[in-house]
CSV table of C-alpha atoms in Angstrom, one decimal:
chain,number,residue,atom,x,y,z
A,1,MET,CA,9.5,38.8,-90.7
A,2,SER,CA,11.4,39.1,-93.6
A,3,LEU,CA,15.0,37.9,-95.0
A,4,THR,CA,16.9,41.1,-93.5
A,5,ASP,CA,15.3,40.6,-90.1
A,6,THR,CA,17.6,37.5,-89.5
A,7,LYS,CA,20.5,37.8,-87.8
A,8,LEU,CA,22.3,35.1,-89.5
A,9,GLU,CA,26.0,35.0,-89.8
A,10,ARG,CA,27.0,31.6,-91.5
A,11,SER,CA,30.2,33.0,-92.7
A,12,PRO,CA,33.2,33.9,-90.2
A,13,LEU,CA,34.4,36.1,-92.9
A,14,ALA,CA,33.3,39.7,-93.4
A,15,ILE,CA,31.0,38.9,-96.7
A,16,HIS,CA,28.5,41.2,-97.3
A,17,PRO,CA,24.9,40.9,-94.7
A,18,LEU,CA,22.8,40.0,-97.3
A,19,LEU,CA,25.1,37.4,-98.6
A,20,ASN,CA,25.6,36.1,-95.1
A,21,GLN,CA,22.1,36.1,-94.0
A,22,ARG,CA,20.8,34.7,-97.3
A,23,TYR,CA,19.0,31.4,-97.0
A,24,SER,CA,16.2,29.3,-98.9
A,25,PRO,CA,13.1,29.3,-97.0
A,26,ARG,CA,9.9,27.0,-97.3
A,27,ALA,CA,8.1,29.1,-95.1
A,28,PHE,CA,6.2,31.9,-96.7
A,29,ALA,CA,4.4,34.6,-95.2
A,30,ASP,CA,0.8,35.5,-96.5
A,31,ARG,CA,1.7,38.4,-98.0
A,32,PRO,CA,1.8,39.2,-101.6
A,33,VAL,CA,4.5,40.5,-103.6
A,34,LEU,CA,3.6,43.7,-105.0
A,35,GLU,CA,4.0,44.5,-108.4
A,36,ALA,CA,6.2,47.1,-107.8
A,37,ASP,CA,8.6,45.2,-105.5
A,38,LEU,CA,8.4,42.3,-108.1
A,39,GLU,CA,9.4,44.7,-110.9
A,40,LEU,CA,12.6,45.6,-109.2
A,41,VAL,CA,13.7,42.1,-108.4
A,42,LEU,CA,13.5,41.3,-112.1
A,43,GLU,CA,14.9,44.8,-113.0
A,44,ALA,CA,18.2,43.4,-111.0
A,45,ALA,CA,18.2,40.4,-113.1
A,46,ARG,CA,17.9,42.3,-116.3
A,47,TRP,CA,20.9,44.3,-115.8
A,48,ALA,CA,23.5,40.7,-115.3
A,49,PRO,CA,26.3,40.4,-117.5
A,50,SER,CA,26.2,37.9,-120.5
A,51,SER,CA,28.1,36.7,-123.0
A,52,ARG,CA,27.8,39.0,-126.3
A,53,ASN,CA,25.3,40.7,-124.4
A,54,GLU,CA,22.8,38.0,-125.3
A,55,GLN,CA,20.6,38.2,-122.4
A,56,PRO,CA,19.3,34.8,-122.9
A,57,TRP,CA,17.6,34.5,-119.6
A,58,ARG,CA,13.6,34.3,-119.5
A,59,PHE,CA,11.2,34.4,-116.8
A,60,LEU,CA,7.7,33.2,-116.8
A,61,VAL,CA,6.2,34.9,-113.5
A,62,THR,CA,2.9,33.9,-112.0
A,63,HIS,CA,1.4,34.7,-108.6
A,64,ARG,CA,-0.6,32.4,-106.7
A,65,ASP,CA,-4.5,32.1,-107.7
A,66,ALA,CA,-3.5,33.9,-111.2
A,67,GLU,CA,-2.9,32.7,-114.4
A,68,GLY,CA,-0.1,30.2,-115.1
A,69,HIS,CA,0.2,29.4,-111.1
A,70,ALA,CA,-1.9,26.3,-111.2
A,71,GLU,CA,0.3,25.1,-114.0
A,72,LEU,CA,3.8,25.7,-112.4
A,73,LEU,CA,2.4,24.2,-109.3
A,74,ALA,CA,1.5,21.0,-111.2
A,75,ALA,CA,5.1,20.5,-112.4
A,76,LEU,CA,6.8,20.7,-109.6
A,77,ASN,CA,7.5,17.4,-107.8
A,78,GLU,CA,5.5,16.3,-104.9
A,79,SER,CA,7.9,17.3,-101.9
A,80,ASN,CA,8.6,20.9,-103.7
A,81,ARG,CA,4.6,21.3,-103.7
A,82,ARG,CA,4.2,20.3,-100.3
A,83,TRP,CA,5.4,23.8,-99.2
A,84,ALA,CA,6.1,26.0,-102.2
A,85,HIS,CA,2.0,26.6,-102.9
A,86,HIS,CA,2.5,29.2,-100.3
A,87,ALA,CA,4.5,31.1,-102.1
A,88,PRO,CA,3.2,34.1,-103.5
A,89,VAL,CA,4.8,34.0,-107.0
A,90,LEU,CA,6.4,30.8,-108.8
A,91,ILE,CA,9.0,32.0,-111.6
A,92,LEU,CA,10.1,29.5,-114.1
A,93,CYS,CA,13.8,30.4,-115.1
A,94,MET,CA,14.7,29.4,-118.9
A,95,VAL,CA,17.1,30.3,-121.4
A,96,GLN,CA,17.2,30.9,-125.2
A,97,ARG,CA,19.2,27.8,-126.3
A,98,ASN,CA,21.0,29.6,-129.3
A,99,PHE,CA,22.4,33.0,-129.8
A,100,GLU,CA,19.7,35.0,-131.6
A,101,ARG,CA,22.3,36.7,-134.0
A,102,LEU,CA,24.6,33.2,-134.8
A,103,GLU,CA,21.7,30.8,-134.8
A,104,VAL,CA,24.5,28.6,-133.0
A,105,PRO,CA,24.4,26.8,-129.4
A,106,ASN,CA,24.9,29.4,-126.5
A,107,HIS,CA,27.2,27.2,-124.4
A,108,HIS,CA,27.1,30.1,-121.8
A,109,ALA,CA,23.5,30.6,-121.2
A,110,TRP,CA,22.7,28.8,-118.6
A,111,HIS,CA,25.5,30.5,-117.0
A,112,ASP,CA,24.6,33.4,-117.6
A,113,LEU,CA,21.1,32.8,-116.3
A,114,GLY,CA,23.0,31.8,-113.1
A,115,LEU,CA,24.3,35.6,-113.1
A,116,ALA,CA,20.9,37.0,-113.6
A,117,ILE,CA,19.5,34.8,-110.9
A,118,ALA,CA,22.2,35.7,-108.1
A,119,GLN,CA,21.3,39.9,-109.0
A,120,LEU,CA,17.8,38.7,-108.9
A,121,THR,CA,18.6,36.9,-105.3
A,122,LEU,CA,20.6,39.8,-104.0
A,123,GLN,CA,17.7,42.5,-104.5
A,124,ALA,CA,14.7,40.3,-103.3
A,125,SER,CA,16.9,40.1,-100.2
A,126,ALA,CA,17.6,43.6,-100.2
A,127,GLN,CA,14.2,44.0,-100.1
A,128,GLY,CA,13.3,41.8,-97.4
A,129,MET,CA,12.2,38.9,-99.6
A,130,GLY,CA,13.6,35.0,-99.3
A,131,LEU,CA,13.8,33.1,-102.7
A,132,HIS,CA,14.0,28.9,-103.0
A,133,GLN,CA,15.5,27.7,-106.4
A,134,LEU,CA,13.8,24.0,-107.3
A,135,GLY,CA,15.4,22.1,-109.8
A,136,GLY,CA,12.7,19.4,-108.8
A,137,PHE,CA,10.2,19.7,-111.4
A,138,ASP,CA,9.0,18.2,-114.7
A,139,PRO,CA,10.2,20.4,-117.3
A,140,ASP,CA,7.8,18.5,-120.1
A,141,ILE,CA,4.5,19.3,-117.9
A,142,ALA,CA,5.7,22.9,-117.6
A,143,ARG,CA,6.4,23.3,-121.3
A,144,GLU,CA,2.9,22.0,-122.5
A,145,ARG,CA,0.7,23.7,-119.8
A,146,CYS,CA,2.8,26.8,-120.2
A,147,GLY,CA,2.9,26.7,-123.9
A,148,ILE,CA,7.0,26.7,-123.9
A,149,PRO,CA,8.4,26.4,-127.6
A,150,ASP,CA,11.3,24.3,-127.8
A,151,THR,CA,14.1,26.9,-128.5
A,152,VAL,CA,13.9,27.2,-124.8
A,153,ASP,CA,15.4,25.1,-122.1
A,154,LEU,CA,13.4,25.2,-118.9
A,155,VAL,CA,16.5,25.3,-115.9
A,156,THR,CA,14.4,25.7,-112.4
A,157,ILE,CA,11.5,27.2,-110.8
A,158,ILE,CA,11.9,29.7,-108.2
A,159,ALA,CA,9.7,30.4,-105.2
A,160,LEU,CA,9.6,33.9,-104.2
A,161,GLY,CA,8.0,35.6,-101.3
A,162,TYR,CA,8.6,36.9,-97.8
A,163,PRO,CA,9.9,34.6,-95.2
A,164,GLY,CA,7.0,33.1,-93.1
A,165,ASP,CA,7.1,31.1,-89.5
A,166,ALA,CA,8.7,28.1,-89.6
A,167,SER,CA,6.3,26.4,-87.1
A,168,ALA,CA,3.7,26.6,-89.8
A,169,LEU,CA,5.6,23.8,-92.0
A,170,PRO,CA,5.4,19.9,-91.4
A,171,GLU,CA,7.8,18.7,-88.8
A,172,ASP,CA,10.5,17.4,-91.4
A,173,LEU,CA,10.7,20.4,-93.2
A,174,ARG,CA,10.7,22.9,-89.9
A,175,VAL,CA,13.8,20.8,-89.1
A,176,ARG,CA,15.2,21.8,-92.3
A,177,GLU,CA,14.0,25.7,-92.1
A,178,THR,CA,15.6,26.1,-88.8
A,179,ASN,CA,19.0,24.0,-89.7
A,180,HIS,CA,20.3,26.0,-92.8
A,181,SER,CA,22.5,24.0,-94.9
A,182,PRO,CA,26.5,24.4,-94.6
A,183,ARG,CA,29.0,25.4,-96.9
A,184,LYS,CA,32.3,23.6,-98.2
A,185,PRO,CA,35.4,25.2,-96.6
A,186,LEU,CA,37.4,27.4,-99.3
A,187,GLU,CA,40.3,25.0,-99.5
A,188,GLU,CA,37.9,22.2,-101.0
A,189,LEU,CA,36.4,24.5,-103.7
A,190,VAL,CA,39.6,27.0,-104.6
A,191,HIS,CA,42.7,25.6,-106.4
A,192,MET,CA,45.5,27.9,-106.4
A,193,GLY,CA,48.0,27.8,-109.3
A,194,ARG,CA,47.0,24.1,-109.9
A,195,PHE,CA,43.9,22.0,-109.9
A,196,ARG,CA,44.8,19.8,-106.9
A,197,GLY,CA,41.8,17.2,-107.0
C-alpha cells in the first residue's frame, strides 16, 4: 500500500489529487525507504523558496536501526513513540536562527522551513510515501543526544515511510488513522479585503 493508492477526496474542490489524498499516517509498512527515493524527497525540499535565498532549513536524517535513530526516538513524547518507532526514517527539522551573511535574526526561517517541508511532503506523496510531522518531542534531549549547536532551532520531527495496515495499531490510534482530520471552512480562514475577526 502507498499514499497514492488511497482514494481519499477530502476537499469538495478540484485541488490536485496528491494534496487531496494526503494524510498523516501512524501505521507504517515494514518496508525500507531506499536512499535514492529519500534523496528525491530531500532534493524537493532543497528547491523551496526562502527569504534572501538563505535556505535556513537543516535536516538530520536517521534510518531505523542506524546511527541517530534511537536518539530521536528517545526525544519523542511517549504518545508519539508508541507508533513512530515503526517508521523507517525519522527526520529532525531545524533552522539556522540567524542570517549567515548578516548575523541578525532571520524572522522568516520557520516560514521557510515550512515551505521546504511542504515540497518534501508533496514529493514523498508522489512517490507513494506518507509522513507525519511531530511537534511532541523534547528539543533539549534531541539537541544533547545528537550534538546540535545552540545556533539552530529544533522545530519538528518527521516520521517518513510507506503507509501500513491500520489494523496493526492499538485501537485508539486505529480510530484516528481511519478518521482523517477535517479542515476548517475557507470562510473561517480567509478574509477578503479586511480582517473580520
